[in-house]
Short mmCIF file of N, CA and C in Angstrom, two decimals:
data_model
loop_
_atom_site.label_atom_id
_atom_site.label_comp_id
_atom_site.label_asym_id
_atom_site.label_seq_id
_atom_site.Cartn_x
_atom_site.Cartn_y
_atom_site.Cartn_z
N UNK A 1 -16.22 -25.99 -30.20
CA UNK A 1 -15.24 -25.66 -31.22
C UNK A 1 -15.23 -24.15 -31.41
N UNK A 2 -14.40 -23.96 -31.38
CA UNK A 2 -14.11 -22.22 -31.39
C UNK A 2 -13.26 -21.75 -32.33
N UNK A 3 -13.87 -21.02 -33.38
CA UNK A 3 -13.75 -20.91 -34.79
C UNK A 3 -13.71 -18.88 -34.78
N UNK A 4 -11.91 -18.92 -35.40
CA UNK A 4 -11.83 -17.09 -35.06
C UNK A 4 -12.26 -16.18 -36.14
N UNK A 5 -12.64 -15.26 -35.62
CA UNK A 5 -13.31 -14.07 -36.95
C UNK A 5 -12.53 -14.08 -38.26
N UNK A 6 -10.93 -14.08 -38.45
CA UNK A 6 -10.26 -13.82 -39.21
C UNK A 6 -10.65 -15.44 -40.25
N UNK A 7 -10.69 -16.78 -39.97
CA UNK A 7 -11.40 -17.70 -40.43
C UNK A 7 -12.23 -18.04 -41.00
N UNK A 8 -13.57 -17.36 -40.19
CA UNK A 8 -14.85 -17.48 -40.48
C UNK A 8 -14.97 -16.45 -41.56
N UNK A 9 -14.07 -15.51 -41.59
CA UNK A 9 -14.28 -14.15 -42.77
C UNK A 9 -13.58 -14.62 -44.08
N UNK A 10 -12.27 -15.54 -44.09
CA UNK A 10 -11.93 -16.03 -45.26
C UNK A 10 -13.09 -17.17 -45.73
N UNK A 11 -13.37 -17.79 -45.37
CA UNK A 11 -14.77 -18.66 -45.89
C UNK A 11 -15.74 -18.49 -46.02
N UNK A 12 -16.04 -17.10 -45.61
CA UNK A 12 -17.16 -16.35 -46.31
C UNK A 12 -16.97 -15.55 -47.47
N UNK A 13 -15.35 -15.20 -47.43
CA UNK A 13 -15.32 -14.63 -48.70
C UNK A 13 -15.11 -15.52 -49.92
N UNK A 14 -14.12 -16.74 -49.77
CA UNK A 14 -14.02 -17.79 -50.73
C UNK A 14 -15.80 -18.13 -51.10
N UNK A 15 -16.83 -18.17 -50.26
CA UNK A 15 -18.17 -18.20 -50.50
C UNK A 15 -18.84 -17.42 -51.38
N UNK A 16 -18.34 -15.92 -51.28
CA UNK A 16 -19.10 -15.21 -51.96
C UNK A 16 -18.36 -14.54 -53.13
N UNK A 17 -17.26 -15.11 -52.87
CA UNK A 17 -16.75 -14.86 -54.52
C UNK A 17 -16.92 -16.03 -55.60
N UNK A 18 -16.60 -17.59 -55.20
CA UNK A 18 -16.85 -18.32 -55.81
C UNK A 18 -18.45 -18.18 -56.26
N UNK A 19 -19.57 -17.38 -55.40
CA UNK A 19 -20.60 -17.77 -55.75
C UNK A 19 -20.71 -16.80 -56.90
N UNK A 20 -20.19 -15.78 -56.88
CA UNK A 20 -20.27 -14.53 -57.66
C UNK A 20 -19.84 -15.09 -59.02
N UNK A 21 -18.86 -15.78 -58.89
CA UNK A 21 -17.62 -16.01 -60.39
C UNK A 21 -18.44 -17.11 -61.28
N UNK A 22 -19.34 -18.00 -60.41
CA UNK A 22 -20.48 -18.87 -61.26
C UNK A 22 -20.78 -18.51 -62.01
N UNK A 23 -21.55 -16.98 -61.21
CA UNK A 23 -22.63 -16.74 -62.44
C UNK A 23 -21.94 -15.82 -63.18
N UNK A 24 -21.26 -15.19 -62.66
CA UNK A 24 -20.43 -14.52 -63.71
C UNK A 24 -20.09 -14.66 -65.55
N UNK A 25 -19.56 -16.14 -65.47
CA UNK A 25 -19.00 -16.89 -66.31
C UNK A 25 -19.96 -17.97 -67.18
N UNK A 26 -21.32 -17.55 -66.59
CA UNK A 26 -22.59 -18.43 -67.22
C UNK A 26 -22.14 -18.60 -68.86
N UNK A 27 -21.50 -17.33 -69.56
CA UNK A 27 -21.59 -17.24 -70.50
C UNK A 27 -19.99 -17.45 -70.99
N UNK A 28 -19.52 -17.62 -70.28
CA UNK A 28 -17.93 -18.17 -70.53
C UNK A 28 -16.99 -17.01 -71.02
N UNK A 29 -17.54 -15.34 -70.26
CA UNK A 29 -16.68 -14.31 -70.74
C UNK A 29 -16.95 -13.89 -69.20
N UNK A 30 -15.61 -13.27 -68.93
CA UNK A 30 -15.84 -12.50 -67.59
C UNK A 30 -15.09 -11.00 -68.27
N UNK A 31 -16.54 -10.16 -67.97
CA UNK A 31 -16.22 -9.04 -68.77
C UNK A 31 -15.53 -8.02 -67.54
N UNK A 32 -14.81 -6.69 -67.15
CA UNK A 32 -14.69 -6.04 -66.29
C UNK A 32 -15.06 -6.13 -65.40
N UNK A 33 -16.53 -5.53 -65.46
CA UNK A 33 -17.67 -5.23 -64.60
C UNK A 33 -18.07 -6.91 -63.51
N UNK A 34 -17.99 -8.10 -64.31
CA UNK A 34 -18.07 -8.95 -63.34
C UNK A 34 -16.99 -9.60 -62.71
N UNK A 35 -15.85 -9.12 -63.39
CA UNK A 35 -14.94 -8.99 -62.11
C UNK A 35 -14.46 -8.00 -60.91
N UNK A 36 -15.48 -6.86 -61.38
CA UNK A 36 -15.43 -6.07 -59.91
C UNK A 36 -16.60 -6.74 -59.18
N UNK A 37 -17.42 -7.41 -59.55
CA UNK A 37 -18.65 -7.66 -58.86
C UNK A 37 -17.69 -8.75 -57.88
N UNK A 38 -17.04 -9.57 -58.36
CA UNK A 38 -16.60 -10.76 -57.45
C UNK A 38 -15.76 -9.96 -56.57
N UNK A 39 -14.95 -9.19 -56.90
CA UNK A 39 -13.84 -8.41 -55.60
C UNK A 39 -14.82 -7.80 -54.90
N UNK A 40 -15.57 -7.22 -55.28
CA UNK A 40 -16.39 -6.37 -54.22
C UNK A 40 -16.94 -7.42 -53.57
N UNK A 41 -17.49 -8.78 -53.59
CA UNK A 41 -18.57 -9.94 -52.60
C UNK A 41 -17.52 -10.41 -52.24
N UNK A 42 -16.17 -9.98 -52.69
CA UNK A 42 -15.06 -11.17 -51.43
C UNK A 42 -14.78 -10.31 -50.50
N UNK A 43 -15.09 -8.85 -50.89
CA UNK A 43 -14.32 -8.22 -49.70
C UNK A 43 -15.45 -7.40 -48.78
N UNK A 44 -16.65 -8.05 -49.50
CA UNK A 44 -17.61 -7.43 -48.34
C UNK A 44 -17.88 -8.47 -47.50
N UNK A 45 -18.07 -9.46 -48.26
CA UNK A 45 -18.05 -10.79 -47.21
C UNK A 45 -17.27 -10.65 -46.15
N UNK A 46 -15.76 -10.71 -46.47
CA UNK A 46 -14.51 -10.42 -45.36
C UNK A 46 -14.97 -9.11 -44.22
N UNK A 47 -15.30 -8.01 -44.83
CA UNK A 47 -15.49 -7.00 -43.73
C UNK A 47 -16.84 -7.41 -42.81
N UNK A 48 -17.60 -7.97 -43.17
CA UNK A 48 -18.65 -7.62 -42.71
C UNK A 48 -19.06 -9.12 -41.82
N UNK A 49 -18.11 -10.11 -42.05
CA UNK A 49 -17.85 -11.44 -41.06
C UNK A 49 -16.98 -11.17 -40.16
N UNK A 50 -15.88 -10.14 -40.58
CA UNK A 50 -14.75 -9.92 -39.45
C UNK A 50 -15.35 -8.72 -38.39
N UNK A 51 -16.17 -7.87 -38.85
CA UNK A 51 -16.72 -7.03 -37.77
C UNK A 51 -17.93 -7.33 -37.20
N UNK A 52 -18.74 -8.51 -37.59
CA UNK A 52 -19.84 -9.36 -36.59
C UNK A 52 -19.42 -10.02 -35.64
N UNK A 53 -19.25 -9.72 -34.45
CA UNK A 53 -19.18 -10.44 -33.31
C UNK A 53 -19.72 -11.76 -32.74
N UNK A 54 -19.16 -12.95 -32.97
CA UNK A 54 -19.79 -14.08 -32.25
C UNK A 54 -21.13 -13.56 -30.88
N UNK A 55 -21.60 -15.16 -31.20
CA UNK A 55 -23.07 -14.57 -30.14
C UNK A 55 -22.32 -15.22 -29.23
N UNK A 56 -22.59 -14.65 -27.96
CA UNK A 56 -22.45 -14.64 -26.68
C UNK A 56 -22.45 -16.31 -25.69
N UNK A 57 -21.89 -17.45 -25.56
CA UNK A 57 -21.92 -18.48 -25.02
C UNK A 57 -23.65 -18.29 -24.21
N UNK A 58 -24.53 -19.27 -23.58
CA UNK A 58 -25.48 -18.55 -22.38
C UNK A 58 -25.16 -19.86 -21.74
N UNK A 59 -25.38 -19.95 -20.36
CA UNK A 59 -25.46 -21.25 -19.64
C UNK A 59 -26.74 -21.94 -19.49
N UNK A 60 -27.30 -22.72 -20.17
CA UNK A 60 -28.22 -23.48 -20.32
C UNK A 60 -28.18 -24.54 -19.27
#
């Protein structure tokens, strides 16, 4: 199954923002500051899944 960078980077970011917005909201206020925290883990997630390169197939 062959799964493309642009994919694997939106579901890492839906990952790390939803995980962010949890705790965020522990207290049922999302103040500024933890809503830059969630934009910043969706969009580092995204950069940093879209510029990791799949590992290499090997012939086993």
């Amino acid at each position: 199954m062959k799964i493309s960078s642009i994919a694997k980077s939106i579901v890492a970011g839906v990952a790390a923002g939803a995980t962010a917005a949890v705790t965020a909201v522990q207290d049922q206020v999302l103040t500024t500051g933890e809503g830059v925290t969630i934009v910043l883990a969706v969009l580092g997630a995204w950069g940093i899944t879209y510029a990791v390169p799949n590992k290499p197939k090997t012939d086993a």
